[in-house]
């Protein structure tokens, strides 16, 4: 993989290369930034840059991300087929990980969980992983250059693993470079954060996302412009908008159904709507409520008729054209408070049917406030 495959982030790329050229490369770097900004893609491209010795054999291995001196560490789960005393390690899921990387270096934890077959589990990096990493990195470099350890989401390490990694970073094996890819650095041990050079990765610009959609995905300029604004610096979000039958389409359908039924005061149908919402998993329910919050904001802003302030898909805007006037200064704050309260209740395992039916009934009252 090369830097050319990374969306934007030219400033960080140049900074990383400059550290190597000026011989100021620290042995431990931590790339921090929001989801979809390309942190992991940057880390992988930089690892390949460090390992590329110009030989055709090395280039071939790096192209497939199968270089023997490139080591990936990532959160894993415990499968029912594993023995009771086994501590899962990255190598247990090496096949699934490699298949995912070959599809692209932009993906979410949800995608990785699906690849492992453990959507309902909590993925962590175990102490067994740190033991495995110590063993690998103490071996001599197979190609005579760097050994690079890319650790994806180190904040998911358990405390035993974190302490062992700290010792490894404090006393790194010769010619070993650690690249940590982190979304929640505050969850890491302070002692680890103090021993790595942190580099913040910003959101991708709208222009860079738009250009990538046109050049890499063949999207027409007008559609690419709309999607790039919706993405808000998140390439993964931009890709979601391209998917036919995406979750957002379902969320929009459920939003429209709620508003129409509430406006018509169809209590019996609203109960059915709440049961349909309750049938979703709790994480999906919370994502819909977050979508509701976004739509409340966008419909409210639509009333100002300032196009640059509105971030909606064409389908969302088509509905807002006639509906937006019902979201106004008299009810917008109450809508926000109501949705945030539901997110809290769902997170605390409240009965989803009751939560969403009450939500729907309150919506009837709020829509009357024109």
XYZ file of N, CA and C in Angstrom, residues 1-2 5 40 44 48 51 55-68 70-72 94-105:
108
model
N 0.837 -1.189 0.000
C 0.000 0.000 0.000
C 0.874 1.242 0.000
N 0.456 2.283 -0.704
C 1.220 3.527 -0.782
C 0.369 4.696 -0.282
N -2.987 5.919 -1.929
C -4.268 5.285 -1.644
C -4.993 5.925 -0.458
N -5.921 4.674 10.097
C -5.359 3.344 9.863
C -4.750 3.247 8.469
N -0.872 2.266 7.812
C -0.486 1.148 6.941
C 0.412 1.626 5.804
N 4.376 0.586 5.188
C 4.881 0.082 3.909
C 6.024 0.962 3.394
N 9.162 -0.041 5.166
C 9.649 -1.393 4.834
C 10.051 -1.553 3.371
N 13.281 -3.420 -3.508
C 13.376 -4.716 -4.167
C 11.994 -5.156 -4.663
N 11.929 -5.748 -5.842
C 10.645 -6.223 -6.379
C 9.928 -7.184 -5.425
N 10.701 -8.025 -4.744
C 10.094 -8.999 -3.827
C 9.412 -8.291 -2.658
N 10.058 -7.232 -2.139
C 9.473 -6.474 -1.032
C 8.210 -5.749 -1.478
N 8.264 -5.148 -2.663
C 7.093 -4.428 -3.184
C 5.908 -5.367 -3.351
N 6.190 -6.578 -3.825
C 5.113 -7.552 -4.032
C 4.475 -7.949 -2.698
N 5.321 -8.142 -1.682
C 4.805 -8.518 -0.366
C 4.016 -7.370 0.262
N 4.513 -6.147 0.088
C 3.834 -4.992 0.665
C 2.514 -4.707 -0.046
N 2.475 -4.975 -1.320
C 1.235 -4.768 -2.071
C 0.126 -5.643 -1.523
N 0.494 -6.836 -1.074
C -0.483 -7.767 -0.502
C -0.546 -7.685 1.025
N 0.252 -6.751 1.595
C 0.340 -6.585 3.048
C 0.704 -7.906 3.730
N 1.670 -8.605 3.131
C 2.124 -9.887 3.673
C 3.621 -9.875 3.957
N 4.166 -8.696 4.230
C 5.596 -8.575 4.527
C 5.876 -9.191 5.900
N 6.921 -10.032 6.031
C 7.191 -10.711 7.309
C 7.582 -9.776 8.446
N 6.075 -6.813 8.926
C 4.909 -5.973 9.198
C 3.943 -6.763 10.081
N 3.716 -6.256 11.293
C 2.889 -6.973 12.274
C 1.677 -6.121 12.655
N 0.504 -6.699 12.519
C -0.730 -6.011 12.892
C -1.267 -6.575 14.203
N -6.093 -14.077 11.674
C -5.232 -13.517 10.621
C -5.871 -13.607 9.237
N -6.553 -14.706 8.955
C -7.180 -14.885 7.646
C -8.281 -13.850 7.438
N -9.160 -13.696 8.423
C -10.253 -12.730 8.321
C -9.718 -11.299 8.222
N -8.663 -11.008 8.979
C -8.065 -9.668 8.961
C -7.488 -9.351 7.585
N -6.761 -10.289 7.022
C -6.141 -10.056 5.717
C -7.196 -9.882 4.630
N -8.245 -10.676 4.702
C -9.330 -10.545 3.715
C -9.980 -9.161 3.806
N -10.132 -8.665 5.038
C -10.714 -7.337 5.227
C -9.796 -6.259 4.669
N -8.488 -6.380 4.926
C -7.528 -5.388 4.421
C -7.485 -5.359 2.901
N -7.662 -6.509 2.285
C -7.623 -6.561 0.822
C -8.839 -5.874 0.197
N -9.876 -5.666 0.995
C -11.049 -4.927 0.517
C -10.844 -3.422 0.665
N -9.867 -3.027 1.479
C -9.583 -1.613 1.692
C -9.225 -1.342 3.140
N -8.467 -0.286 3.362
C -7.995 0.020 4.715
C -8.876 1.040 5.425
